[in-house]
Amino acid sequence: MLALRISIMTKTETYPLSNLRYSRTILMVFSTLSLFFVKDLSQNTKETGTGKWRQLADGWIYLWKDSDLRIISMMKFVSNIGEAVWTGCILFGICERNFA
């Protein structure tokens, strides 16, 4: 309906939404297939003590040592807490209104 209104107002031909879906699907398939041609140049040497927990600990240690990443992580952590609180408040209001 909105596309019809826009086409009447601007007097231009509108394209159906399905063309956008097809082009987006084609680009997604192309990008997925192109990943098969990416070569991994890293050395596959297995070190001792490189389990999942050790990798996780190394990541947290690196995050704590780098001041820029630490600031960004703290900002994101605080913003996520705020987003969770607002989402909970909005959902509580919707549920209270609809199910009460």
GROMACS .gro file of N, CA and C in nm:
model
  300
    1MET      N    1   0.082  -0.118   0.000
    1MET     CA    2   0.000   0.000   0.000
    1MET      C    3   0.086   0.124   0.000
    2LEU      N    4   0.196   0.122   0.080
    2LEU     CA    5   0.286   0.236   0.087
    2LEU      C    6   0.357   0.256  -0.046
    3ALA      N    7   0.397   0.144  -0.111
    3ALA     CA    8   0.464   0.155  -0.240
    3ALA      C    9   0.369   0.213  -0.344
    4LEU      N   10   0.243   0.179  -0.335
    4LEU     CA   11   0.145   0.234  -0.428
    4LEU      C   12   0.130   0.384  -0.408
    5ARG      N   13   0.125   0.427  -0.283
    5ARG     CA   14   0.115   0.569  -0.254
    5ARG      C   15   0.237   0.645  -0.302
    6ILE      N   16   0.355   0.588  -0.279
    6ILE     CA   17   0.477   0.655  -0.323
    6ILE      C   18   0.481   0.664  -0.475
    7SER      N   19   0.439   0.556  -0.543
    7SER     CA   20   0.443   0.559  -0.688
    7SER      C   21   0.342   0.660  -0.743
    8ILE      N   22   0.230   0.678  -0.676
    8ILE     CA   23   0.133   0.778  -0.722
    8ILE      C   24   0.188   0.918  -0.699
    9MET      N   25   0.252   0.939  -0.583
    9MET     CA   26   0.303   1.071  -0.551
    9MET      C   27   0.420   1.109  -0.640
   10THR      N   28   0.511   1.016  -0.669
   10THR     CA   29   0.629   1.050  -0.747
   10THR      C   30   0.613   1.017  -0.895
   11LYS      N   31   0.507   0.946  -0.929
   11LYS     CA   32   0.478   0.906  -1.067
   11LYS      C   33   0.596   0.829  -1.129
   12THR      N   34   0.653   0.740  -1.051
   12THR     CA   35   0.759   0.652  -1.101
   12THR      C   36   0.713   0.509  -1.086
   13GLU      N   37   0.779   0.424  -1.159
   13GLU     CA   38   0.744   0.282  -1.154
   13GLU      C   39   0.810   0.219  -1.033
   14THR      N   40   0.734   0.144  -0.955
   14THR     CA   41   0.791   0.077  -0.838
   14THR      C   42   0.820  -0.068  -0.874
   15TYR      N   43   0.922  -0.121  -0.810
   15TYR     CA   44   0.959  -0.259  -0.832
   15TYR      C   45   0.905  -0.343  -0.719
   16PRO      N   46   0.860  -0.463  -0.748
   16PRO     CA   47   0.807  -0.546  -0.640
   16PRO      C   48   0.917  -0.587  -0.543
   17LEU      N   49   0.878  -0.619  -0.423
   17LEU     CA   50   0.972  -0.657  -0.318
   17LEU      C   51   1.042  -0.788  -0.350
   18SER      N   52   0.984  -0.871  -0.432
   18SER     CA   53   1.044  -1.001  -0.461
   18SER      C   54   1.177  -0.986  -0.534
   19ASN      N   55   1.194  -0.880  -0.615
   19ASN     CA   56   1.322  -0.859  -0.682
   19ASN      C   57   1.433  -0.834  -0.580
   20LEU      N   58   1.401  -0.762  -0.475
   20LEU     CA   59   1.499  -0.737  -0.371
   20LEU      C   60   1.534  -0.867  -0.299
   21ARG      N   61   1.437  -0.950  -0.275
   21ARG     CA   62   1.464  -1.079  -0.211
   21ARG      C   63   1.553  -1.167  -0.297
   22TYR      N   64   1.526  -1.171  -0.426
   22TYR     CA   65   1.608  -1.253  -0.515
   22TYR      C   66   1.751  -1.203  -0.520
   23SER      N   67   1.770  -1.074  -0.532
   23SER     CA   68   1.906  -1.022  -0.539
   23SER      C   69   1.979  -1.044  -0.408
   24ARG      N   70   1.911  -1.029  -0.296
   24ARG     CA   71   1.974  -1.052  -0.167
   24ARG      C   72   2.010  -1.199  -0.151
   25THR      N   73   1.925  -1.289  -0.197
   25THR     CA   74   1.954  -1.432  -0.189
   25THR      C   75   2.072  -1.469  -0.277
   26ILE      N   76   2.078  -1.413  -0.396
   26ILE     CA   77   2.190  -1.441  -0.487
   26ILE      C   78   2.320  -1.393  -0.427
   27LEU      N   79   2.321  -1.274  -0.369
   27LEU     CA   80   2.443  -1.223  -0.306
   27LEU      C   81   2.485  -1.307  -0.187
   28MET      N   82   2.389  -1.357  -0.111
   28MET     CA   83   2.421  -1.440   0.004
   28MET      C   84   2.482  -1.573  -0.040
   29VAL      N   85   2.425  -1.633  -0.143
   29VAL     CA   86   2.480  -1.760  -0.195
   29VAL      C   87   2.619  -1.736  -0.251
   30PHE      N   88   2.639  -1.627  -0.323
   30PHE     CA   89   2.771  -1.596  -0.379
   30PHE      C   90   2.875  -1.576  -0.268
   31SER      N   91   2.839  -1.504  -0.164
   31SER     CA   92   2.935  -1.480  -0.056
   31SER      C   93   2.966  -1.609   0.020
   32THR      N   94   2.865  -1.695   0.035
   32THR     CA   95   2.888  -1.822   0.104
   32THR      C   96   2.979  -1.912   0.022
   33LEU      N   97   2.956  -1.918  -0.108
   33LEU     CA   98   3.041  -2.002  -0.193
   33LEU      C   99   3.183  -1.946  -0.204
   34SER      N  100   3.197  -1.815  -0.198
   34SER     CA  101   3.331  -1.758  -0.208
   34SER      C  102   3.416  -1.788  -0.086
   35LEU      N  103   3.354  -1.824   0.026
   35LEU     CA  104   3.431  -1.860   0.145
   35LEU      C  105   3.510  -1.989   0.127
   36PHE      N  106   3.470  -2.072   0.033
   36PHE     CA  107   3.544  -2.195   0.008
   36PHE      C  108   3.682  -2.167  -0.051
   37PHE      N  109   3.704  -2.050  -0.107
   37PHE     CA  110   3.831  -2.017  -0.169
   37PHE      C  111   3.925  -1.942  -0.076
   38VAL      N  112   3.884  -1.918   0.047
   38VAL     CA  113   3.970  -1.851   0.144
   38VAL      C  114   4.064  -1.954   0.205
   39LYS      N  115   4.192  -1.923   0.204
   39LYS     CA  116   4.292  -2.016   0.256
   39LYS      C  117   4.330  -1.978   0.398
   40ASP      N  118   4.345  -2.079   0.482
   40ASP     CA  119   4.389  -2.059   0.620
   40ASP      C  120   4.540  -2.071   0.623
   41LEU      N  121   4.610  -1.961   0.650
   41LEU     CA  122   4.755  -1.961   0.648
   41LEU      C  123   4.816  -1.980   0.786
   42SER      N  124   4.737  -2.001   0.887
   42SER     CA  125   4.790  -2.018   1.022
   42SER      C  126   4.853  -2.156   1.035
   43GLN      N  127   4.949  -2.163   1.123
   43GLN     CA  128   5.016  -2.290   1.149
   43GLN      C  129   4.928  -2.372   1.243
   44ASN      N  130   4.909  -2.497   1.209
   44ASN     CA  131   4.825  -2.585   1.291
   44ASN      C  132   4.910  -2.661   1.391
   45THR      N  133   4.985  -2.589   1.473
   45THR     CA  134   5.063  -2.654   1.576
   45THR      C  135   4.981  -2.656   1.704
   46LYS      N  136   4.974  -2.771   1.764
   46LYS     CA  137   4.896  -2.786   1.885
   46LYS      C  138   4.988  -2.771   2.005
   47GLU      N  139   4.962  -2.666   2.082
   47GLU     CA  140   5.043  -2.642   2.201
   47GLU      C  141   4.977  -2.711   2.320
   48THR      N  142   5.057  -2.737   2.420
   48THR     CA  143   5.001  -2.799   2.540
   48THR      C  144   4.929  -2.692   2.620
   49GLY      N  145   4.817  -2.729   2.677
   49GLY     CA  146   4.741  -2.637   2.760
   49GLY      C  147   4.657  -2.538   2.681
   50THR      N  148   4.618  -2.571   2.559
   50THR     CA  149   4.536  -2.480   2.481
   50THR      C  150   4.393  -2.529   2.474
   51GLY      N  151   4.342  -2.572   2.587
   51GLY     CA  152   4.203  -2.615   2.592
   51GLY      C  153   4.110  -2.495   2.585
   52LYS      N  154   3.984  -2.524   2.587
   52LYS     CA  155   3.883  -2.418   2.577
   52LYS      C  156   3.890  -2.321   2.695
   53TRP      N  157   3.911  -2.377   2.817
   53TRP     CA  158   3.917  -2.291   2.933
   53TRP      C  159   4.042  -2.203   2.931
   54ARG      N  160   4.152  -2.257   2.882
   54ARG     CA  161   4.276  -2.179   2.875
   54ARG      C  162   4.261  -2.066   2.772
   55GLN      N  163   4.199  -2.095   2.659
   55GLN     CA  164   4.176  -1.991   2.559
   55GLN      C  165   4.084  -1.883   2.614
   56LEU      N  166   3.982  -1.923   2.688
   56LEU     CA  167   3.892  -1.826   2.748
   56LEU      C  168   3.966  -1.739   2.850
   57ALA      N  169   4.050  -1.801   2.932
   57ALA     CA  170   4.127  -1.726   3.030
   57ALA      C  171   4.225  -1.631   2.963
   58ASP      N  172   4.290  -1.676   2.856
   58ASP     CA  173   4.382  -1.589   2.783
   58ASP      C  174   4.311  -1.468   2.724
   59GLY      N  175   4.190  -1.490   2.676
   59GLY     CA  176   4.113  -1.379   2.622
   59GLY      C  177   4.078  -1.277   2.727
   60TRP      N  178   4.037  -1.324   2.845
   60TRP     CA  179   4.005  -1.231   2.954
   60TRP      C  180   4.130  -1.159   3.004
   61ILE      N  181   4.243  -1.227   3.008
   61ILE     CA  182   4.368  -1.164   3.051
   61ILE      C  183   4.408  -1.056   2.951
   62TYR      N  184   4.398  -1.087   2.822
   62TYR     CA  185   4.432  -0.988   2.720
   62TYR      C  186   4.336  -0.869   2.726
   63LEU      N  187   4.210  -0.897   2.751
   63LEU     CA  188   4.111  -0.792   2.761
   63LEU      C  189   4.139  -0.702   2.880
   64TRP      N  190   4.186  -0.758   2.988
   64TRP     CA  191   4.213  -0.679   3.107
   64TRP      C  192   4.341  -0.596   3.092
   65LYS      N  193   4.438  -0.648   3.015
   65LYS     CA  194   4.565  -0.576   2.998
   65LYS      C  195   4.553  -0.460   2.900
   66ASP      N  196   4.470  -0.472   2.798
   66ASP     CA  197   4.456  -0.366   2.698
   66ASP      C  198   4.351  -0.266   2.747
   67SER      N  199   4.396  -0.142   2.772
   67SER     CA  200   4.306  -0.044   2.834
   67SER      C  201   4.192  -0.002   2.741
   68ASP      N  202   4.218   0.007   2.613
   68ASP     CA  203   4.112   0.047   2.518
   68ASP      C  204   4.002  -0.059   2.513
   69LEU      N  205   4.042  -0.185   2.500
   69LEU     CA  206   3.942  -0.292   2.496
   69LEU      C  207   3.868  -0.306   2.629
   70ARG      N  208   3.939  -0.279   2.739
   70ARG     CA  209   3.875  -0.287   2.869
   70ARG      C  210   3.766  -0.180   2.883
   71ILE      N  211   3.794  -0.059   2.837
   71ILE     CA  212   3.695   0.049   2.844
   71ILE      C  213   3.575   0.018   2.757
   72ILE      N  214   3.600  -0.030   2.634
   72ILE     CA  215   3.490  -0.063   2.543
   72ILE      C  216   3.406  -0.176   2.600
   73SER      N  217   3.471  -0.277   2.659
   73SER     CA  218   3.397  -0.390   2.716
   73SER      C  219   3.313  -0.347   2.834
   74MET      N  220   3.366  -0.261   2.919
   74MET     CA  221   3.289  -0.213   3.033
   74MET      C  222   3.170  -0.129   2.988
   75MET      N  223   3.191  -0.046   2.886
   75MET     CA  224   3.080   0.034   2.833
   75MET      C  225   2.971  -0.056   2.778
   76LYS      N  226   3.010  -0.159   2.705
   76LYS     CA  227   2.912  -0.252   2.648
   76LYS      C  228   2.840  -0.330   2.757
   77PHE      N  229   2.913  -0.368   2.861
   77PHE     CA  230   2.853  -0.441   2.972
   77PHE      C  231   2.747  -0.356   3.042
   78VAL      N  232   2.780  -0.230   3.068
   78VAL     CA  233   2.686  -0.141   3.135
   78VAL      C  234   2.565  -0.114   3.047
   79SER      N  235   2.588  -0.094   2.917
   79SER     CA  236   2.474  -0.069   2.827
   79SER      C  237   2.384  -0.192   2.815
   80ASN      N  238   2.442  -0.312   2.818
   80ASN     CA  239   2.361  -0.434   2.813
   80ASN      C  240   2.274  -0.448   2.936
   81ILE      N  241   2.325  -0.407   3.052
   81ILE     CA  242   2.242  -0.412   3.173
   81ILE      C  243   2.123  -0.319   3.158
   82GLY      N  244   2.149  -0.197   3.107
   82GLY     CA  245   2.041  -0.102   3.086
   82GLY      C  246   1.939  -0.152   2.985
   83GLU      N  247   1.988  -0.212   2.877
   83GLU     CA  248   1.896  -0.265   2.775
   83GLU      C  249   1.810  -0.376   2.832
   84ALA      N  250   1.868  -0.460   2.915
   84ALA     CA  251   1.791  -0.570   2.974
   84ALA      C  252   1.683  -0.516   3.067
   85VAL      N  253   1.715  -0.412   3.143
   85VAL     CA  254   1.617  -0.355   3.235
   85VAL      C  255   1.502  -0.292   3.156
   86TRP      N  256   1.533  -0.216   3.051
   86TRP     CA  257   1.427  -0.153   2.971
   86TRP      C  258   1.343  -0.257   2.899
   87THR      N  259   1.407  -0.360   2.847
   87THR     CA  260   1.332  -0.465   2.780
   87THR      C  261   1.238  -0.535   2.878
   88GLY      N  262   1.287  -0.562   2.998
   88GLY     CA  263   1.203  -0.624   3.099
   88GLY      C  264   1.085  -0.536   3.137
   89CYS      N  265   1.109  -0.405   3.150
   89CYS     CA  266   1.001  -0.313   3.186
   89CYS      C  267   0.894  -0.308   3.077
   90ILE      N  268   0.938  -0.302   2.952
   90ILE     CA  269   0.843  -0.295   2.842
   90ILE      C  270   0.763  -0.425   2.832
   91LEU      N  271   0.832  -0.539   2.843
   91LEU     CA  272   0.762  -0.667   2.836
   91LEU      C  273   0.667  -0.685   2.953
   92PHE      N  274   0.705  -0.638   3.071
   92PHE     CA  275   0.618  -0.648   3.186
   92PHE      C  276   0.491  -0.567   3.164
   93GLY      N  277   0.507  -0.447   3.110
   93GLY     CA  278   0.390  -0.365   3.081
   93GLY      C  279   0.297  -0.427   2.980
   94ILE      N  280   0.355  -0.484   2.875
   94ILE     CA  281   0.273  -0.549   2.771
   94ILE      C  282   0.201  -0.671   2.828
   95CYS      N  283   0.274  -0.754   2.904
   95CYS     CA  284   0.212  -0.874   2.960
   95CYS      C  285   0.106  -0.839   3.063
   96GLU      N  286   0.132  -0.736   3.143
   96GLU     CA  287   0.034  -0.697   3.243
   96GLU      C  288  -0.094  -0.646   3.179
   97ARG      N  289  -0.080  -0.571   3.071
   97ARG     CA  290  -0.197  -0.516   3.002
   97ARG      C  291  -0.275  -0.625   2.928
   98ASN      N  292  -0.204  -0.715   2.863
   98ASN     CA  293  -0.271  -0.816   2.780
   98ASN      C  294  -0.322  -0.936   2.858
   99PHE      N  295  -0.256  -0.972   2.965
   99PHE     CA  296  -0.292  -1.095   3.035
   99PHE      C  297  -0.356  -1.072   3.171
  100ALA      N  298  -0.378  -0.949   3.207
  100ALA     CA  299  -0.439  -0.923   3.338
  100ALA      C  300  -0.589  -0.927   3.330
   0.00000   0.00000   0.00000
